[in-house]
mmCIF file of C-alpha atoms in Angstrom:
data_model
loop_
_atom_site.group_PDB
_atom_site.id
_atom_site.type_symbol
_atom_site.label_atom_id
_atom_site.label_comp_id
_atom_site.label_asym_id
_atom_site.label_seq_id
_atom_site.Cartn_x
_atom_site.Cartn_y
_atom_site.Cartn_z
ATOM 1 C CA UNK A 1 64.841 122.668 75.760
ATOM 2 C CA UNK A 2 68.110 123.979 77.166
ATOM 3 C CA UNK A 3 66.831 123.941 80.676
ATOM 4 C CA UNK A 4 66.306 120.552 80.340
ATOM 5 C CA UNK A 5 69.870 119.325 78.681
ATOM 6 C CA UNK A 6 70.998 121.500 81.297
ATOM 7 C CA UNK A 7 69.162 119.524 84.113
ATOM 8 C CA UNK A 8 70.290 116.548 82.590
ATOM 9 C CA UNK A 9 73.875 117.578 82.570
ATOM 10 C CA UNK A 10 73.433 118.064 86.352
ATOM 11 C CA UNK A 11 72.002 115.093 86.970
ATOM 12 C CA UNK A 12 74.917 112.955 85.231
ATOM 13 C CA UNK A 13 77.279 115.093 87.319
ATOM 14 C CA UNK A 14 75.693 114.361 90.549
ATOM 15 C CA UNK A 15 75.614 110.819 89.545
ATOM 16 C CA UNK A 16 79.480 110.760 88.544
ATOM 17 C CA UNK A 17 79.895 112.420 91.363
ATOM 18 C CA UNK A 18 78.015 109.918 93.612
ATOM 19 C CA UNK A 19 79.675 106.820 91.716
ATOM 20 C CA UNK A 20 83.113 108.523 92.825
ATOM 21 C CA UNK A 21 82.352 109.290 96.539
ATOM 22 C CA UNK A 22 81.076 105.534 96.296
ATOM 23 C CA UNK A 23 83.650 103.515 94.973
ATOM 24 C CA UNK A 24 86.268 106.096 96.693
ATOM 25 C CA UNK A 25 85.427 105.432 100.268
ATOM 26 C CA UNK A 26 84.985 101.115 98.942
ATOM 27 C CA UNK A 27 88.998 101.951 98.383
ATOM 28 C CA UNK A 28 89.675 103.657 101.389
ATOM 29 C CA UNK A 29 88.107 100.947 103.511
ATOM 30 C CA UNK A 30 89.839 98.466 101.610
ATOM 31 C CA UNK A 31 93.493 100.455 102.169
ATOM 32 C CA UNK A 32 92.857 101.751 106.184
ATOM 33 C CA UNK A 33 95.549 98.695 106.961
ATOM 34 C CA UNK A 34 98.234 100.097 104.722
ATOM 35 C CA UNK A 35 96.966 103.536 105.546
ATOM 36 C CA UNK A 36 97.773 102.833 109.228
ATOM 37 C CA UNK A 37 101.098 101.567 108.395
ATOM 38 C CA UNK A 38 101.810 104.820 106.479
ATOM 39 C CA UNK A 39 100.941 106.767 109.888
ATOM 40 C CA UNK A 40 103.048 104.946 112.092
ATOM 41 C CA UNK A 41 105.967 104.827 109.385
ATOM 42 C CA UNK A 42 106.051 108.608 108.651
ATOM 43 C CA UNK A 43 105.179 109.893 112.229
ATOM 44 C CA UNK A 44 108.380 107.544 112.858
ATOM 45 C CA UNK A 45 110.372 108.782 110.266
ATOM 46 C CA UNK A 46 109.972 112.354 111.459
ATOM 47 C CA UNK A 47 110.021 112.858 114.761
ATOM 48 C CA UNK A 48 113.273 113.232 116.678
ATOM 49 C CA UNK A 49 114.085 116.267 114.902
ATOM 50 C CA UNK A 50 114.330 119.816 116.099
ATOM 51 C CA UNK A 51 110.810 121.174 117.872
ATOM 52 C CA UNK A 52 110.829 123.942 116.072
ATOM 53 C CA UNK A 53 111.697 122.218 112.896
ATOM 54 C CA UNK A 54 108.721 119.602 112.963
ATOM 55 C CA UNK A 55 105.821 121.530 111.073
ATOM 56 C CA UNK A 56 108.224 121.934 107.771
ATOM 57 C CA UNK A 57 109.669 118.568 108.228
ATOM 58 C CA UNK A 58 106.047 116.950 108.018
ATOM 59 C CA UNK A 59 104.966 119.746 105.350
ATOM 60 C CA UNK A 60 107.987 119.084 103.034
ATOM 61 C CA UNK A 61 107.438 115.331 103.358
ATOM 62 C CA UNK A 62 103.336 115.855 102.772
ATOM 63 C CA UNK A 63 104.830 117.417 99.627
ATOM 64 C CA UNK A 64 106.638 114.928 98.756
ATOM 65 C CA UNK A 65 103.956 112.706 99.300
ATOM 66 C CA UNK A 66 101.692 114.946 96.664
ATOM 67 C CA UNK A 67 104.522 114.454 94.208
ATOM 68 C CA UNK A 68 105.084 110.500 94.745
ATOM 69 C CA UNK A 69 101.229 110.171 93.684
ATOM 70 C CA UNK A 70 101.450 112.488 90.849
ATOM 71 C CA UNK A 71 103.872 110.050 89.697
ATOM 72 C CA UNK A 72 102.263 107.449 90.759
ATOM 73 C CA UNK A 73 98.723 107.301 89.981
ATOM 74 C CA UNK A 74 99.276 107.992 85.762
ATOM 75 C CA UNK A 75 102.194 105.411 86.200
ATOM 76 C CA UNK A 76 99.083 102.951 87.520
ATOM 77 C CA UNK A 77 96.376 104.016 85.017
ATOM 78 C CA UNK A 78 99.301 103.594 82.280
ATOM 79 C CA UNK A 79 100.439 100.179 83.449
ATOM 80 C CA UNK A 80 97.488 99.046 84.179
ATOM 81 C CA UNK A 81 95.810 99.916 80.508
ATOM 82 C CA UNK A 82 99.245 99.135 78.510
ATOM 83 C CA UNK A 83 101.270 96.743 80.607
ATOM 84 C CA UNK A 84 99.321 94.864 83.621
ATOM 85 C CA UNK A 85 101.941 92.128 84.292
ATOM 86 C CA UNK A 86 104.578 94.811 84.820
ATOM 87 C CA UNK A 87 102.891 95.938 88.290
ATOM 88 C CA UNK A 88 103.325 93.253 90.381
ATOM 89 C CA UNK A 89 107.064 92.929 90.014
ATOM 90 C CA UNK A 90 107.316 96.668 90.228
ATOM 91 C CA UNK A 91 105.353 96.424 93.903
ATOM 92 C CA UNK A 92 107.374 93.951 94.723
ATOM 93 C CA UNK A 93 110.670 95.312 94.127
ATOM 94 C CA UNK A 94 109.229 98.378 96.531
ATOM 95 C CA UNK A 95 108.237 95.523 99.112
ATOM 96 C CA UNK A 96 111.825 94.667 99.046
ATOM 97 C CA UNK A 97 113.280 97.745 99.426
ATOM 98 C CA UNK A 98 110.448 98.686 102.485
ATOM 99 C CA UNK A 99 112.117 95.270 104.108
ATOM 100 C CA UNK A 100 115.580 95.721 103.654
ATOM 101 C CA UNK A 101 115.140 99.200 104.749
ATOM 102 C CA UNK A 102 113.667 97.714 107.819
ATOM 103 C CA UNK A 103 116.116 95.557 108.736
ATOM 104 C CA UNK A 104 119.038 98.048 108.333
ATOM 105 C CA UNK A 105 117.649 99.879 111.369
ATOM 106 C CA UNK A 106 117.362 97.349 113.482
ATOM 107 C CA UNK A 107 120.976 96.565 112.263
ATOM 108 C CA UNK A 108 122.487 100.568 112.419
ATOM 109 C CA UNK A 109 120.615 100.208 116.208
ATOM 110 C CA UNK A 110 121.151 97.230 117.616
ATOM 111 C CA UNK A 111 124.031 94.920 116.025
ATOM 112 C CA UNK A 112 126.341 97.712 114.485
ATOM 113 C CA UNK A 113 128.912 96.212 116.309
ATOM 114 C CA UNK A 114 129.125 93.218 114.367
ATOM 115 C CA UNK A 115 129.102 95.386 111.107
ATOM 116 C CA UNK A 116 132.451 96.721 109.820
ATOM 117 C CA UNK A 117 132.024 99.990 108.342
ATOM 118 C CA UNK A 118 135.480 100.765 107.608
ATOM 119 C CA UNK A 119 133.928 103.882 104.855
ATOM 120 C CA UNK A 120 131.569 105.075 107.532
ATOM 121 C CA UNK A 121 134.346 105.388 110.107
ATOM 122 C CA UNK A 122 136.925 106.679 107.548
ATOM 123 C CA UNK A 123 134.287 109.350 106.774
ATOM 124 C CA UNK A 124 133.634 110.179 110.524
ATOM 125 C CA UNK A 125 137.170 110.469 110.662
ATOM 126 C CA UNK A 126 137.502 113.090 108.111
ATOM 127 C CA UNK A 127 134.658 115.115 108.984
ATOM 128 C CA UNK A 128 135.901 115.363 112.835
ATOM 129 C CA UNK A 129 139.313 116.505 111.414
ATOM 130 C CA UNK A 130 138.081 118.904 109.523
ATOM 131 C CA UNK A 131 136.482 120.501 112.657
ATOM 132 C CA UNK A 132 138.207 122.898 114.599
ATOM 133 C CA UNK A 133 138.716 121.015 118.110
ATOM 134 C CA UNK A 134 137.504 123.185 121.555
ATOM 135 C CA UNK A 135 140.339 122.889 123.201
ATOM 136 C CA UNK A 136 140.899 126.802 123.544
ATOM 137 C CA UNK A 137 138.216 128.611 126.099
ATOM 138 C CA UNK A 138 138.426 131.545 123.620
ATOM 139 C CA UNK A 139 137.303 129.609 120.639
ATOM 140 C CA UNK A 140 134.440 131.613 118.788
ATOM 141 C CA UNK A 141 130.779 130.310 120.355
ATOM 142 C CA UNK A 142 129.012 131.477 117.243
ATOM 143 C CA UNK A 143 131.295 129.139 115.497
ATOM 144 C CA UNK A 144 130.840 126.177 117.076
ATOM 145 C CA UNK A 145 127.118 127.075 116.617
ATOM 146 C CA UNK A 146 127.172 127.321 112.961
ATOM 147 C CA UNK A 147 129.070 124.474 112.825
ATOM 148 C CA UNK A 148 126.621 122.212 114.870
ATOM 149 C CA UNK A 149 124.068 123.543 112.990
ATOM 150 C CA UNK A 150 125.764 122.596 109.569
ATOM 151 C CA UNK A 151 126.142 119.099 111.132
ATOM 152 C CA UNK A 152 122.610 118.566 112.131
ATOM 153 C CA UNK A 153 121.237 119.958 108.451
ATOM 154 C CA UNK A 154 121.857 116.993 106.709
ATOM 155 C CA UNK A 155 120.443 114.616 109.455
ATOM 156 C CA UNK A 156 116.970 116.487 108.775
ATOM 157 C CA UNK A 157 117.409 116.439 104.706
ATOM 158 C CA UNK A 158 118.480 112.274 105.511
ATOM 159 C CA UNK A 159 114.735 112.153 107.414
ATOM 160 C CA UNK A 160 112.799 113.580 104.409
ATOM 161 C CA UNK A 161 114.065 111.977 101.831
ATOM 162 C CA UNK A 162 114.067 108.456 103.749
ATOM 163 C CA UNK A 163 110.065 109.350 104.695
ATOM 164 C CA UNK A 164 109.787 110.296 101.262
ATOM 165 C CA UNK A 165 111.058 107.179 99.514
ATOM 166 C CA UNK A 166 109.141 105.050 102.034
ATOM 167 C CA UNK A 167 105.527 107.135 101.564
ATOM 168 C CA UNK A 168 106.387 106.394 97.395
ATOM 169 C CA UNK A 169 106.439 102.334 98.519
ATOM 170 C CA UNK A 170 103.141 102.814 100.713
ATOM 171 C CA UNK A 171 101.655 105.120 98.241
ATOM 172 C CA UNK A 172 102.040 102.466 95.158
ATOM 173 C CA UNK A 173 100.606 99.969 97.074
ATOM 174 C CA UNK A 174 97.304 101.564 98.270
ATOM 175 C CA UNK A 175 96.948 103.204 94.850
ATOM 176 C CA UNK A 176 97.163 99.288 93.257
ATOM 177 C CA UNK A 177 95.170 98.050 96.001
ATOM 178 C CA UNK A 178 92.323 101.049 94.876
ATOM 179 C CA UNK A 179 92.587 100.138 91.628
ATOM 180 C CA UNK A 180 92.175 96.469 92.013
ATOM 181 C CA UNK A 181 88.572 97.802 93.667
ATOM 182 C CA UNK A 182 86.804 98.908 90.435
ATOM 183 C CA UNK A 183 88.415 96.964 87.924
ATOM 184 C CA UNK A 184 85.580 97.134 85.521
ATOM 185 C CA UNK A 185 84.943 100.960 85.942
ATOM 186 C CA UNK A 186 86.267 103.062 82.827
ATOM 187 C CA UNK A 187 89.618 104.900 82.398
ATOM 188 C CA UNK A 188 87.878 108.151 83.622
ATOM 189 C CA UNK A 189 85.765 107.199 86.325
ATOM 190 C CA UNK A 190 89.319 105.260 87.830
ATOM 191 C CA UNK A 191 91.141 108.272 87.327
ATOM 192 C CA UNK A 192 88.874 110.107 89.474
ATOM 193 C CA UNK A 193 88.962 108.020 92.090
ATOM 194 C CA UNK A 194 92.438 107.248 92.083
ATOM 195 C CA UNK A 195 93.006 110.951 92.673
ATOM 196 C CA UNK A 196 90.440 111.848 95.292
ATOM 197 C CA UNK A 197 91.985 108.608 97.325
ATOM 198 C CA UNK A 198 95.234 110.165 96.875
ATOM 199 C CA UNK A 199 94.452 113.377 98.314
ATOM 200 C CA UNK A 200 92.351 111.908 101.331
ATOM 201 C CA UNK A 201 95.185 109.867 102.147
ATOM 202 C CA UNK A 202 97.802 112.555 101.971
ATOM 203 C CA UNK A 203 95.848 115.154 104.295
ATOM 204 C CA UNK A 204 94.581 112.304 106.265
ATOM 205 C CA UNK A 205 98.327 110.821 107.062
ATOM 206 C CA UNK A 206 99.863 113.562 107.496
ATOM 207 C CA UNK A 207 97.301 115.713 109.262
ATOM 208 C CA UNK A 208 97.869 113.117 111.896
ATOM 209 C CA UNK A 209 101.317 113.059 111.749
ATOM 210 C CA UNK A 210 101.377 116.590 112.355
ATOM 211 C CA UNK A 211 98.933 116.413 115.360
ATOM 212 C CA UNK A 212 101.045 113.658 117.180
ATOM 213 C CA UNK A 213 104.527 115.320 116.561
ATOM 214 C CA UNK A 214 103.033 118.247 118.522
ATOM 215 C CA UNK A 215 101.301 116.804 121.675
ATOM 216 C CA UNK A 216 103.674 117.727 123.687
ATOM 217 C CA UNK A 217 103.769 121.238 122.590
ATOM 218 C CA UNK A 218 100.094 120.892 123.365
ATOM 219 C CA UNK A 219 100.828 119.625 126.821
ATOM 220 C CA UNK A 220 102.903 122.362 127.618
ATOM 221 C CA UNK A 221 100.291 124.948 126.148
ATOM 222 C CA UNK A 222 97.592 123.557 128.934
ATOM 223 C CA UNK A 223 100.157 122.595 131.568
ATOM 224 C CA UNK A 224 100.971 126.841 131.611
ATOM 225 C CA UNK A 225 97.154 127.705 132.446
ATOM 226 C CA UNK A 226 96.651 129.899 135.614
ATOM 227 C CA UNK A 227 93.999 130.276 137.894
ATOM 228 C CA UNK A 228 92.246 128.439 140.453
ATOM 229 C CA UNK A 229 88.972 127.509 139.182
ATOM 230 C CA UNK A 230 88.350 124.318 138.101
ATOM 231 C CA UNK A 231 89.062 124.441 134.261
ATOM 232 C CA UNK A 232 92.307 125.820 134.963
ATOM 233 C CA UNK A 233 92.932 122.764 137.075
ATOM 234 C CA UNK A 234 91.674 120.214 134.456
ATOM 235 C CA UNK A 235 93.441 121.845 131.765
ATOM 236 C CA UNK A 236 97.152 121.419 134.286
ATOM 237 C CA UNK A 237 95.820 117.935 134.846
ATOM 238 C CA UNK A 238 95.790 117.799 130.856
ATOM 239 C CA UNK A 239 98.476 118.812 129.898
ATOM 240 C CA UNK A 240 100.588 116.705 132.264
ATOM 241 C CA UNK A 241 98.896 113.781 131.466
ATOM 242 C CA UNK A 242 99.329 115.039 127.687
ATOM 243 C CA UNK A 243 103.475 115.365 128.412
ATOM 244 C CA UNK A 244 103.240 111.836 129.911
ATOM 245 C CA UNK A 245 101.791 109.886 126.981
ATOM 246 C CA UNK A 246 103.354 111.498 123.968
ATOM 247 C CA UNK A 247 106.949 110.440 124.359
ATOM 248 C CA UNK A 248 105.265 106.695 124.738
ATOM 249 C CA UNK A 249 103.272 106.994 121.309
ATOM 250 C CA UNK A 250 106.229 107.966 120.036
ATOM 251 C CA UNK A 251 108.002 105.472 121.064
ATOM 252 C CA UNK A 252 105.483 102.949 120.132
ATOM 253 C CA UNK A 253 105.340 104.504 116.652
ATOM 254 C CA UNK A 254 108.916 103.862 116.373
ATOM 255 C CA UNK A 255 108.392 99.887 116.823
ATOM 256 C CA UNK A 256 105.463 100.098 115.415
ATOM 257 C CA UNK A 257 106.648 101.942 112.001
ATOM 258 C CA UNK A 258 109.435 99.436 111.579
ATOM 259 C CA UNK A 259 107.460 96.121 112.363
ATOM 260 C CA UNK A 260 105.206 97.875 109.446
ATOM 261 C CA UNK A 261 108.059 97.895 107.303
ATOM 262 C CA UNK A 262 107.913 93.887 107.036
ATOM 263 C CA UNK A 263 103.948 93.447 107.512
ATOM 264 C CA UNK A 264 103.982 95.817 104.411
ATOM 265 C CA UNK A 265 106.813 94.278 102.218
ATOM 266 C CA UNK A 266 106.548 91.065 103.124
ATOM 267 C CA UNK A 267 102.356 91.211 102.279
ATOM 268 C CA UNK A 268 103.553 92.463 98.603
ATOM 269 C CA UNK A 269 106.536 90.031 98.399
ATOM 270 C CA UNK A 270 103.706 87.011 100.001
ATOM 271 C CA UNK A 271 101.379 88.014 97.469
ATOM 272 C CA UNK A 272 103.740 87.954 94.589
ATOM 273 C CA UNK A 273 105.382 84.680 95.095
ATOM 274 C CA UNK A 274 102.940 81.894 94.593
ATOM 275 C CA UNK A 275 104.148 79.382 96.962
ATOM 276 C CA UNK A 276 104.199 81.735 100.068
ATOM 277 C CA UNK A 277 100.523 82.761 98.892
ATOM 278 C CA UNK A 278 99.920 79.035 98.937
ATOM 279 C CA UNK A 279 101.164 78.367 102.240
ATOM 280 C CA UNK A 280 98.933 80.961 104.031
ATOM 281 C CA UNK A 281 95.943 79.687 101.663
ATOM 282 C CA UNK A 282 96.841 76.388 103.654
ATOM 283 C CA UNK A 283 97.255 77.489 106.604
ATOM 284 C CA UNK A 284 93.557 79.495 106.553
ATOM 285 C CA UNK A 285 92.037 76.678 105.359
ATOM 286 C CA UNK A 286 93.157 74.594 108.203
ATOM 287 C CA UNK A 287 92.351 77.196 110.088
ATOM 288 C CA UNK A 288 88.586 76.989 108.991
ATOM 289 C CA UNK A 289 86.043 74.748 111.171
ATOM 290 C CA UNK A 290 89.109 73.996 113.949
ATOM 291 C CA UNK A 291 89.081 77.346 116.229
ATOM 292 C CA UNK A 292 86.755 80.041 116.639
ATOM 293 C CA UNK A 293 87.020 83.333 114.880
ATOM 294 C CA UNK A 294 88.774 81.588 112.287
ATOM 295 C CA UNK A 295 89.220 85.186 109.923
ATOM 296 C CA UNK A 296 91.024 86.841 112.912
ATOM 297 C CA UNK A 297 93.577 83.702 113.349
ATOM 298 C CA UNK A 298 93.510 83.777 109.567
ATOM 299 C CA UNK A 299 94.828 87.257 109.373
ATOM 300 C CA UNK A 300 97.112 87.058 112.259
ATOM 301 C CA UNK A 301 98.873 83.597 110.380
ATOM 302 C CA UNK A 302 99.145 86.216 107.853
ATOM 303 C CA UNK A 303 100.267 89.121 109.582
ATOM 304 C CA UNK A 304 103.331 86.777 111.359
ATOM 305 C CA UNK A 305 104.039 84.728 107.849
ATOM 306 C CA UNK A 306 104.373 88.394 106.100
ATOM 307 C CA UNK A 307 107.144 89.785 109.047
ATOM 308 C CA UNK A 308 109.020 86.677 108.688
ATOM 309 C CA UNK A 309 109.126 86.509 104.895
ATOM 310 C CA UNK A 310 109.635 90.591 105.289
ATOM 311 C CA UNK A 311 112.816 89.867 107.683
ATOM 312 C CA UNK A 312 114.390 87.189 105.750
ATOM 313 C CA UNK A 313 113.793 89.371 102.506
ATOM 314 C CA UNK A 314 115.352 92.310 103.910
ATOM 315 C CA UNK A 315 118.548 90.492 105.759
ATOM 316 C CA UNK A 316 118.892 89.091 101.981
ATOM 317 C CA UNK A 317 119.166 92.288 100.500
ATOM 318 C CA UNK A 318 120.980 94.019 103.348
ATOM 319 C CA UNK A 319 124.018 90.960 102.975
ATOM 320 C CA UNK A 320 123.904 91.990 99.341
ATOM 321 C CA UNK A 321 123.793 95.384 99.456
ATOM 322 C CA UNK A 322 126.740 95.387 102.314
ATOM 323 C CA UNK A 323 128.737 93.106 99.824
ATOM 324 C CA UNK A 324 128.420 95.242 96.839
ATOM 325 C CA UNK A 325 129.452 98.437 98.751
ATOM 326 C CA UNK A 326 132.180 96.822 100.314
ATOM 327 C CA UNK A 327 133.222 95.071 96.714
ATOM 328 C CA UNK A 328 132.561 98.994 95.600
ATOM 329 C CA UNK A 329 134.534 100.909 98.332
ATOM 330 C CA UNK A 330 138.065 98.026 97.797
ATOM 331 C CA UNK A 331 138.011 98.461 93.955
ATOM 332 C CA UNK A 332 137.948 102.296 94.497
ATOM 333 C CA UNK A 333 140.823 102.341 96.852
ATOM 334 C CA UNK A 334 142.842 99.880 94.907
ATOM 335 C CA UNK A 335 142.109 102.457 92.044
ATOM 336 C CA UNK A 336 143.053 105.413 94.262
#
């Protein structure tokens, strides 16, 4: 008798078990778009650092990652048991943000010119002043070192916290996108899922990210082989082609992880506002019967619709946001 309950037990744990892996890889499939835009936004948000400061970057930003979704995925169970409507608006406001963020750095890169940012410049002011100019040859080099070093600290701390807040966007919306998968399955079984997707995502993203910020270290690694034979050869051959085609994936992940800025937030800001779902509705249904490989046009429609509404949302936030701080920085002078 208790071999069997205990061969039943078994059996409903291998079927648990099986209903997870199942529905689990349903929500994967259904998230590898965001999940793509997560790679190309983080491996953009950390490179250009220090080489021998990448591995930590990327590992203190996984972990930040692992605490967005602990957050995250009993916020989504909660919400979505106690307060459904409250999750949309919530996305949405992150949509926002992942736009406006956007558009501030093509801003800061290319038109900061045509920005005054008289608090910036005061601050840049300061900070040079309070730095001992090299003007004397016998000025201390382990000085200058620590002080360059004290500069460049914050820079790195900036880069994890920005990848950080942008993985806790990303992360909310493949977690509601999972959950909208199984939305008949009990609290439990979505729990369990929600958590295994989690972690897949987490080593999966950043995994890669940690593979591409280190090509090149690869490259060099093959590009120092010796000998004559022929595996030596391939592995030179390697590692320079290696050296050539990181610094262009990482450039493309740069252009990439901001255009995936606004195909992410403006998707969650075009899915939230009726009339914007509407007009892409319209536009695939005219779409239908008129062209061939209507789904691929269909997407594409969407895909263009989303960047626009993405860069018009975040140059709307960015004029507000520049407003307020400038509203912020005169009443705080006048104050002074």
């Amino acid at each position: 008798m208790a071999g069997a309950t205990l061969l039943t037990l078994l059996d409903d744990i291998a079927t648990i078990l099986d209903d997870v892996a199942t529905m689990s890889k349903v929500a994967v499939e259904k998230t590898a778009g965001v999940l793509g835009d997560d790679l190309a936004l983080n491996a953009q948000q950390v490179s250009g650092v220090d080489p021998a400061r990448e591995l930590p970057v990327v590992w203190a930003v996984a972990k930040g990652s692992l605490v967005n979704k602990a957050i995250l995925v009993p916020a989504a169970i909660l919400f979505s048991t106690l307060l459904p409507s409250a999750v949309k608006p919530l996305l949405m406001i992150g949509g926002i943000y992942l736009c406006f963020e956007g558009t501030e750095k093509i801003v800061h890169r290319w038109f900061a010119a045509w920005f005054s940012h008289t608090d910036s410049q005061a601050h840049s002011h300061d900070d040079t002043a309070s730095i001992p100019k090299a003007t004397d040859q016998a000025t201390d080099d382990q000085s200058q070192e620590s002080q360059i070093a004290n500069l460049k600290q914050p820079s790195e701390k900036q880069k994890i916290m920005g990848a950080i807040r942008t993985d806790f966007v990303l992360s909310a919306e493949i977690i509601v996108i999972a959950m909208g998968t199984f939305p008949q399955a009990t609290l439990s079984m979505r729990t369990m899922v929600l958590v295994v997707v989690a972690l897949l995502m987490t080593v999966g993203v950043y995994g890669l990210v940690a593979a591409i910020v280190k090509l090149d270290d690869l490259g060099y690694h093959f590009l120092r082989s010796r000998g004559q034979d022929w595996s030596s050869e391939f592995r030179r051959r390697s590692g320079r082609a290696i050296l050539g085609f990181a610094p262009k994936l990482l450039r493309f992940l740069a252009v990439a992880g901001t255009v995936a800025m606004f195909l992410v937030g403006g998707h969650i800001i075009l899915e939230g506002v009726p009339v914007f779902h509407h007009w892409h509705e319209n536009i695939a249904h005219w779409l239908r019967g008129r062209v061939w490989f209507a789904e691929l046009w269909s997407w594409l429609a969407g895909a263009i619709l989303s960047i626009a509404i993405g860069l018009a949302a975040g140059l709307f936030a960015l004029v507000i946001y520049e407003s307020a701080r400038k509203l912020f920085t005169k009443r705080s002078k006048l104050h002074s």
